[in-house]
C-alpha positions as MATLAB code, in Angstrom:
seq = 'MKESQIERAACLYAKSLGMTAYKFTSPGRAGVPDRLFLTPAGGVFFVEFKQPNGKLSKLQENEHRIIRKHGHDVYVAWDLIQAKHIIDEQV';
ca = [
      -5.517   -4.270  -14.552;
      -2.006   -5.412  -13.766;
      -0.636   -4.796  -10.292;
       1.803   -2.189  -11.633;
      -1.040   -0.328  -13.368;
      -3.137   -0.274  -10.200;
      -0.149    1.002   -8.233;
       0.718    3.712  -10.766;
      -2.870    4.973  -11.025;
      -3.301    4.970   -7.235;
      -0.112    6.971   -6.766;
      -1.255    9.555   -9.303;
      -4.590    9.780   -7.522;
      -2.889   10.229   -4.137;
      -0.659   12.934   -5.609;
      -3.737   14.798   -6.870;
      -4.902   14.918   -3.232;
      -1.594   16.336   -1.998;
      -0.057   13.070   -0.804;
       3.445   11.802   -1.436;
       3.937    8.131   -2.324;
       7.323    6.504   -1.911;
       8.256    3.187   -3.465;
       9.152    1.297   -0.343;
      11.977   -1.215   -0.431;
      13.972   -2.585    2.430;
      17.222   -4.293    1.428;
      17.611   -7.605    3.172;
      13.988   -7.668    4.301;
      11.505   -9.255    1.934;
       7.762   -8.779    2.188;
       7.539   -5.045    2.892;
       4.517   -3.252    1.375;
       4.844   -1.689   -2.081;
       4.257    1.937   -1.117;
       4.575    4.302    1.806;
       2.134    7.229    1.642;
       2.497   10.564    3.454;
      -0.645   12.647    3.878;
      -0.773   16.458    3.944;
      -1.990   16.274    7.554;
       1.046   14.272    8.713;
      -0.373   10.765    8.451;
       1.594    7.758    7.243;
       0.233    4.496    5.840;
       1.421    1.568    3.760;
      -0.252   -0.133    0.805;
       0.447   -3.472   -0.828;
      -0.966   -3.664   -4.347;
      -2.276   -6.935   -5.773;
      -4.194   -8.004   -8.837;
      -7.698   -9.284   -8.056;
      -6.463  -12.874   -8.417;
      -3.229  -12.217   -6.487;
      -2.220  -13.584   -3.126;
      -0.215  -12.261   -0.194;
       2.884  -14.278    0.592;
       3.565  -15.495    4.125;
       6.442  -12.988    4.290;
       4.084  -10.156    3.351;
       1.506  -11.240    5.929;
       4.237  -11.314    8.582;
       5.568   -7.865    7.665;
       2.046   -6.441    7.779;
       1.611   -7.877   11.288;
       4.896   -6.285   12.405;
       3.972   -2.880   10.971;
       0.525   -2.991   12.587;
       2.075   -4.082   15.894;
       4.064   -0.845   15.805;
       0.855    1.171   15.409;
       0.887    1.869   11.671;
      -1.800    1.157    9.093;
      -1.192   -1.333    6.282;
      -3.729   -1.976    3.550;
      -3.987   -4.350    0.624;
      -5.560   -2.921   -2.531;
      -6.896   -5.579   -4.883;
      -8.056   -3.119   -7.556;
      -8.025    0.603   -8.334;
     -11.452    1.272   -6.816;
     -10.332   -0.198   -3.499;
      -7.009    1.687   -3.680;
      -8.829    4.992   -4.163;
     -11.156    4.168   -1.255;
      -8.144    3.476    1.014;
      -6.530    6.769   -0.035;
      -9.772    8.726    0.432;
     -10.094    7.415    4.001;
      -6.661    8.833    4.843;
      -7.220   12.393    3.612;
];
């Protein structure tokens, strides 16, 4: 599956569980995760989607460190099965 297909399917899955998924962009700041998820219970987490043969950039790795330093969860989903597992853990 392409990265965009994994992302789209994961967002639909999250929606079916009552979550909201925002496409996360930050003008002037490269490397932010692809999506910001809000759970029905008030949780917030970020997900970067990659194809199985993809690679995180140094900018992405740095942004993930910053987000985690501030106490938030950031995940990398390499396929749809892993994306669903990440989402299921947050419900």
